C-alpha positions in Angstrom: -34.7 9.8 29.3 -37.1 7.2 29.1 -36.8 5.0 32.4 -35.4 1.4 32.0 -38.0 -1.2 31.1 -38.3 -4.7 32.5 -36.4 -6.0 29.3 -33.5 -3.6 29.6 -32.9 -4.6 33.0 -33.1 -8.4 32.2 -30.6 -8.0 29.2 -28.4 -5.8 30.8 -25.8 -8.2 32.1 -25.5 -9.7 28.5 -24.2 -6.4 27.0 -20.3 -7.2 27.5 -20.9 -10.7 26.2 -22.6 -9.3 23.2 -20.1 -6.8 22.3 -17.0 -9.4 22.7 -19.0 -11.9 20.5 -19.6 -9.4 18.0 -16.0 -8.4 17.9 -15.1 -12.0 17.2 -17.8 -12.6 14.7 -17.0 -9.5 12.5 -13.3 -10.9 12.6 -14.5 -13.7 10.4 -14.5 -12.8 7.0 -17.7 -14.4 5.7 -17.8 -12.9 2.2 -19.1 -15.8 -0.2 -15.6 -17.1 -1.5 -15.9 -19.0 -4.9 -12.4 -19.8 -4.8 -12.9 -22.1 -1.4 -16.4 -23.4 -2.3 -16.4 -27.4 -1.9 -18.8 -30.0 -0.9 -18.1 -29.2 2.8 -18.1 -25.6 2.3 -20.8 -24.9 0.0 -20.6 -21.1 0.5 -16.6 -20.9 1.1 -14.8 -21.5 4.0 -15.1 -18.2 5.6 -19.1 -18.4 5.6 -18.5 -21.9 7.2 -16.3 -20.5 9.7 -19.0 -17.9 10.6 -21.7 -20.6 10.9 -19.6 -22.7 13.1 -18.7 -19.8 15.3 -22.8 -19.4 16.1 -23.0 -23.4 16.3 -20.4 -23.3 19.2 -21.7 -20.4 20.9 -25.2 -21.7 21.0 -24.2 -25.3 22.0 -22.0 -24.0 24.7 -25.0 -22.0 26.2 -27.0 -25.1 26.4 -29.3 -24.9 23.0 -30.0 -27.8 20.9 -27.8 -27.2 17.9 -27.6 -28.7 14.4 -25.6 -27.5 11.5 -27.1 -28.4 8.4 -24.4 -28.9 5.6 -22.6 -25.8 6.6 -25.6 -23.9 4.9 -27.9 -23.2 8.2 -27.4 -23.5 11.7 -30.8 -24.6 13.6 -30.7 -23.3 17.3 -33.8 -24.8 19.3 -35.4 -24.5 22.5 -38.7 -26.2 23.8 -41.1 -28.4 22.1 -44.5 -27.9 20.6 -46.4 -28.1 17.3 -46.4 -24.3 17.1 -43.1 -22.6 16.6 -41.7 -19.0 16.8 -38.9 -18.8 14.2 -36.0 -16.2 14.2 -34.2 -15.8 10.9 -30.7 -14.1 10.6 -27.7 -14.5 8.5 -23.9 -15.1 9.0 -22.5 -13.9 5.6 -21.9 -10.3 4.4 -21.3 -8.6 1.2 -17.6 -7.9 0.2 -15.9 -4.9 2.1 -15.1 -2.7 -0.8 -12.8 0.2 -0.5 -12.9 3.5 1.4 -12.7 2.2 4.9 -10.9 4.1 7.5 -10.3 1.0 9.5 -9.8 -2.8 8.5 -13.7 -3.8 7.7 -13.1 -7.1 9.5 -12.0 -5.7 12.8 -14.6 -4.1 14.9 -13.8 -0.8 16.1 -15.6 1.6 18.5 -15.6 5.2 18.2 -17.6 7.5 20.4 -20.0 4.8 21.1 -20.4 4.0 17.7 -19.1 0.4 16.2 -17.8 0.1 12.8 -17.2 -3.1 10.9 -18.5 -5.1 7.9 -21.8 -6.7 9.6 -22.1 -4.9 12.6 -25.4 -3.7 11.1 -26.1 -6.6 8.3 -26.4 -8.9 9.9 -24.2 -10.0 12.8 -24.9 -7.2 15.3 -28.8 -7.9 15.0 -28.3 -11.5 14.7 -26.2 -11.4 18.2 -28.7 -9.1 19.6 -31.3 -11.4 19.2 -29.5 -14.4 20.2 -28.8 -12.9 23.7 -32.3 -11.9 23.9 -33.3 -15.4 23.5 -30.5 -16.6 26.0 -31.7 -13.8 28.6 -35.3 -15.4 28.6 -33.9 -19.0 28.6 -31.9 -18.2 31.5 -34.6 -16.5 33.2 -37.0 -19.5 32.7 -39.4 -17.2 30.3 -39.2 -19.8 27.6 -41.8 -22.4 27.1 -45.0 -23.8 25.7 -43.9 -23.7 22.1 -40.7 -24.2 20.0 -38.3 -21.2 19.5 -36.3 -21.9 16.3 -33.3 -19.6 15.6 -32.2 -20.2 12.1 -28.8 -18.8 10.9 -28.0 -19.1 7.1 -24.9 -18.4 5.1 -26.3 -17.2 1.8 -28.6 -14.4 2.3 -26.5 -12.0 0.2 -26.2 -14.2 -2.7 -29.9 -15.5 -3.3 -30.7 -17.3 0.2 -29.8 -21.1 -1.0 -29.3 -21.7 2.6 -33.0 -21.2 3.4 -34.0 -22.9 0.0 -32.1 -26.0 1.5 -33.5 -26.0 5.0 -37.3 -25.4 3.9 -37.5 -27.1 0.3 -34.7 -29.8 0.3 -34.7 -30.7 4.1 -38.5 -30.1 4.1 -38.4 -28.4 7.6 -41.7 -27.2 8.9 -42.5 -23.5 8.0 -42.7 -20.9 10.8 -46.0 -20.4 12.8 -45.0 -16.9 13.6 -41.5 -15.1 13.1 -39.3 -12.4 12.3 -35.9 -11.6 10.9 -33.8 -8.9 12.4 -32.4 -7.9 8.9 -33.8 -4.4 8.2 -35.6 -1.4 9.9 -37.6 -0.6 13.0 -40.3 -0.5 13.6 -40.9 -3.4 11.1 -41.4 -4.0 7.5 -44.9 -5.0 6.1 -44.2 -4.9 2.3 -41.1 -5.7 0.2 -40.7 -5.3 -3.3 -40.7 -8.3 -5.6 -36.7 -8.6 -6.8 -35.9 -10.1 -10.3 -32.2 -10.4 -10.9 -31.4 -10.9 -14.5 -28.1 -11.1 -16.6 -27.9 -9.9 -20.5 -25.3 -11.3 -22.5 -24.1 -11.0 -26.2 -21.2 -10.0 -28.6 -19.6 -6.5 -28.8 -17.2 -5.4 -31.3 -15.8 -2.4 -30.2 -12.3 -1.6 -31.9 -9.8 -0.6 -29.3 -11.8 -2.1 -26.3 -9.8 -4.8 -24.5 -12.0 -5.3 -21.4 -14.4 -4.1 -19.0 -14.8 -5.3 -15.3 -16.9 -3.9 -12.6 -18.8 -4.8 -9.6 -18.6 -7.2 -6.6 -22.5 -8.2 -6.3 -25.7 -7.6 -8.1 -27.3 -6.0 -5.3 -24.9 -3.3 -4.8 -24.1 0.0 -6.8 -20.8 -0.6 -8.5 -18.1 1.1 -6.8 -15.3 0.7 -9.2 -14.9 -0.4 -12.9 -11.9 -0.8 -14.9 -11.6 -0.2 -18.7 -8.7 -1.8 -20.7 -8.3 0.4 -24.1 -5.5 0.3 -26.8 -3.5 3.5 -26.2 -5.8 6.3 -27.9 -5.1 9.9 -27.6 -8.3 11.0 -28.6 -10.0 8.6 -25.9 -7.7 9.7 -23.1 -8.5 13.3 -24.1 -12.2 12.5 -24.1 -11.9 11.3 -20.2 -9.9 14.0 -19.2 -12.0 16.6 -20.8 -15.3 14.9 -19.5 -14.4 13.2 -16.1 -12.7 14.5 -13.1 -9.7 13.0 -11.6 -11.9 11.8 -8.6 -14.2 10.1 -11.1 -11.6 8.6 -13.8 -8.0 7.6 -13.2 -5.7 6.9 -16.1 -2.7 4.6 -16.2 -0.9 3.7 -19.4 1.7 0.8 -19.8 2.9 -0.8 -22.9 0.4 0.8 -25.2 -2.7 -0.4 -23.2 -4.6 2.4 -21.1 -6.5 1.5 -18.0 -9.1 3.8 -16.9 -10.4 3.3 -13.5 -14.0 4.6 -13.1 -14.8 5.3 -9.3 -18.2 5.6 -8.3 -20.0 5.7 -4.9 -21.4 2.1 -3.3 -24.9 1.9 -2.1 -27.5 -0.9 -1.7 -28.9 -2.1 -4.6 -32.4 -1.5 -3.4 -31.5 2.4 -3.3 -29.3 3.0 -6.3 -29.9 6.5 -6.0 -27.9 6.7 -2.9 -24.8 5.9 -4.9 -22.8 6.6 -8.1 -22.4 3.6 -10.5 -19.0 3.2 -11.7 -19.9 0.6 -14.4 -22.6 2.9 -16.1 -20.1 5.7 -16.0 -17.9 3.5 -18.0 -20.5 2.4 -20.4 -21.6 6.1 -20.7 -18.1 7.2 -21.5 -17.3 4.5 -24.2 -20.9 4.8 -25.7 -20.5 8.7 -26.3 -16.9 8.3 -27.6 -17.1 5.2 -29.7 -20.7 5.6 -30.8 -21.1 2.0 -30.9 -24.7 1.2 -31.3 -24.9 -1.7 -28.8 -23.1 0.5 -26.1 -25.6 3.3 -26.6 -28.3 0.6 -26.3 -27.0 -0.3 -23.0 -26.5 3.2 -21.8 -30.3 4.1 -22.9 -31.8 1.0 -21.0 -29.6 1.0 -17.9 -28.9 4.7 -16.8 -32.6 5.4 -15.5 -32.9 4.1 -12.1 -36.5 3.5 -12.0 -36.7 0.6 -15.0 -37.9 3.3 -17.2 -34.9 2.7 -19.7 -36.2 -1.0 -20.4 -39.8 0.3 -20.1 -40.6 -1.2 -16.9 -41.3 1.9 -14.6 -43.9 1.5 -11.8 -45.3 3.0 -8.9 -47.5 2.3 -5.7 -49.1 3.9 -3.0 -47.6 1.7 -0.3 -44.2 0.6 -2.0 -43.2 3.6 -4.1 -41.4 3.0 -7.3 -39.5 0.2 -9.1 -35.8 0.3 -9.1 -33.1 -0.7 -11.3 -29.4 -1.5 -10.2 -26.4 -2.6 -12.5 -24.5 -4.3 -10.2 -22.0 -6.5 -12.5 -20.4 -5.6 -15.8 -17.9 -7.7 -17.8 -16.6 -7.5 -21.4 -13.6 -9.6 -22.6 -12.8 -11.6 -26.0 -16.0 -9.9 -27.5 -18.1 -11.3 -25.0 -20.4 -8.8 -22.9 -22.3 -9.4 -19.9 -24.3 -7.3 -17.5 -26.2 -8.3 -14.4 -29.1 -6.3 -13.2 -31.1 -6.3 -9.9 -34.5 -4.9 -10.6 -37.2 -4.4 -8.1 -40.8 -3.8 -8.4 -44.1 -2.8 -6.5 -47.2 -4.5 -6.2 -49.0 -2.8 -9.2 -46.5 -4.6 -11.6 -47.1 -8.1 -13.0 -43.7 -9.9 -12.9 -44.3 -11.9 -16.3 -45.1 -8.8 -18.1 -42.0 -7.1 -16.9 -39.9 -9.9 -17.8 -41.6 -10.3 -21.2 -40.7 -6.6 -21.8 -37.0 -6.8 -20.5 -36.4 -9.7 -23.0 -37.8 -7.7 -26.0 -36.1 -4.5 -25.4 -32.7 -6.0 -24.8 -32.6 -7.8 -28.1 -30.2 -8.7 -29.8 -28.5 -9.5 -26.2 -30.1 -12.6 -24.4 -31.7 -12.4 -21.2 -31.5 -14.8 -18.3 -33.1 -14.7 -14.9 -30.6 -15.7 -12.4 -32.3 -14.8 -9.2 -35.9 -14.3 -8.1 -37.6 -13.1 -4.7 -41.3 -12.8 -4.3 -43.2 -9.8 -3.4 -44.3 -9.7 0.2 -47.2 -8.0 1.6 -48.8 -8.0 4.8 -51.7 -5.9 6.0 -51.0 -3.8 9.0 -53.8 -5.3 11.2 -52.7 -9.0 10.9 -51.8 -10.6 14.1 -47.8 -10.9 13.3 -47.9 -7.2 12.3 -49.7 -5.7 15.0 -48.0 -7.9 17.8 -44.6 -6.9 16.7 -45.6 -3.1 16.4 -46.8 -3.2 19.7 -43.5 -4.7 21.1 -41.6 -2.1 19.4 -43.6 0.7 20.7 -44.0 -0.7 24.2 -40.2 -0.8 24.6 -39.2 2.6 22.8 -42.2 4.8 23.4 -41.7 5.7 19.6 -45.4 6.0 18.7 -44.9 8.0 15.6 -43.0 5.9 13.4 -44.9 3.7 11.0 -44.2 0.4 9.6 -42.4 0.5 6.4 -42.7 -0.8 2.8 -39.1 -1.2 1.3 -37.2 -2.2 -1.9 -34.7 -4.3 0.2 -35.1 -8.0 0.1 -34.9 -9.8 3.3 -35.0 -13.3 5.0 -38.9 -12.7 5.6 -39.2 -13.7 1.9 -37.9 -17.1 2.3 -40.7 -18.5 4.8 -44.0 -18.1 5.6 -45.5 -15.9 8.4 -42.2 -14.0 8.7 -41.4 -10.2 8.5 -38.4 -8.3 8.7 -38.2 -6.3 12.3 -35.3 -4.2 12.9 -32.7 -3.5 13.9 -31.9 -0.1 12.2 -33.4 2.5 14.1 -35.3 5.6 12.6 -33.0 8.3 12.0 -30.0 6.2 11.8 -27.9 5.5 8.5 -26.1 2.4 9.0 -24.3 2.2 5.6 -25.3 -1.5 5.0 -23.2 -2.7 2.0 -21.3 0.6 1.9 -17.6 1.4 3.6 -18.0 2.4 7.2 -20.8 0.3 7.9 -21.7 1.2 11.5 -24.2 0.8 14.6 -24.7 2.6 17.8 -23.7 0.4 20.8 -26.8 1.8 22.6 -28.9 0.8 19.6 -27.5 -2.8 20.0 -28.4 -2.9 23.5 -32.0 -1.5 22.9 -32.6 -4.0 20.3 -31.7 -6.9 22.5 -34.5 -5.6 24.8 -37.0 -5.2 22.0 -36.5 -8.6 20.7 -36.7 -10.0 24.1 -40.2 -8.6 24.5 -41.1 -9.4 20.9 -40.3 -13.0 21.7 -42.3 -13.1 24.8 -45.4 -11.3 23.0 -45.3 -13.6 20.2 -44.7 -16.7 22.3 -48.1 -15.6 24.3 -49.9 -15.6 21.2 -48.7 -19.1 20.2 -49.6 -20.4 23.7 -53.2 -18.9 23.2 -55.2 -21.5 21.4 -57.7 -18.8 20.2 -55.0 -16.7 18.6 -53.4 -19.1 16.3 
């Protein structure tokens, strides 16, 4: 067993506080809630409550704290022209179904913590916060400004950081990281284009389709309402298992509930898309040309259906995830979360998407730029050394991913942890979890990284 490091010992006394705070933090349902959105609560009351929790925690610990319009909480310590910026988020994706326990009550089983947000991003957020607190109370911060930004809209487009950096015109990071992905760190992230297609459908007997909760998650459940049709029901019974499609009939209306497996939109191959199951069933049964077109375009998970496949040595391949589907009153809408590698041209991709989707109209509803840092840059090499010095893991290499993190929302920032190699946290899925010992080790790694990056900032020859 690896000997305890200096930073293990430094942060050890904060472990109980970390677990207590995480339990309280998870209990705040901070899913974006459109029904409670207002001027004072731009992302809903739950997100505002989560931001206020962090605001109060940091203020009570003696940090300088500002809550900017219930969008971003800024926690500051120290002064200087150069800053070390940490970016984490308090919002979470919808809970979904399939949890053994309440998703908003943290549960510990055999050293593993379960609950929505324990891995993405409330656990990593607090591990980093307590690392910063430990350093402050040990007198190891100074010579630069450290700035911890906690946002409330990462899961739905990062309008929080757009507000902070663009609207409020706050200075960009000199160096920084976001504890919002995997260790050892992320040096490249695919570009993301989320687009919506919309158009008319006229399918006899079809009343409605409704599936999905977020564009960046594989649809777990999709509900189709159809006028009572024995042939259609027999088709479903003959082609789908009961675990895949459930039929309920009331007053001459059949409701078919297609059941898939949720997964992060960056890795759609890890899930089963209930929405596309529904589209496939309807297309195959009705032979409606528009439904057949949608099935052909969106069933492939690499974008090849709409002629946008692409591969890269560093980043792998493009990915396509249908996250939202809706049909009612003759109006059809589908939202796709498309991620592309560095060998692709975004403008060319979008032009192709618009062309092949005709007669459906296409509207881009979210974009996130491609991110790429060479492995020998100061930021990458410093953080990698911090991770390796603290863990003795000299084998695991930096990663290129499909997931989009806060790192894209600011200059000179990369995603740094907190999912450890070999652990699957089920982010965005039922049973989201993290090891308690990983939280504690994460706290040590972040403390070391803050010191290591801070030393670079204090060295006039480095930055």
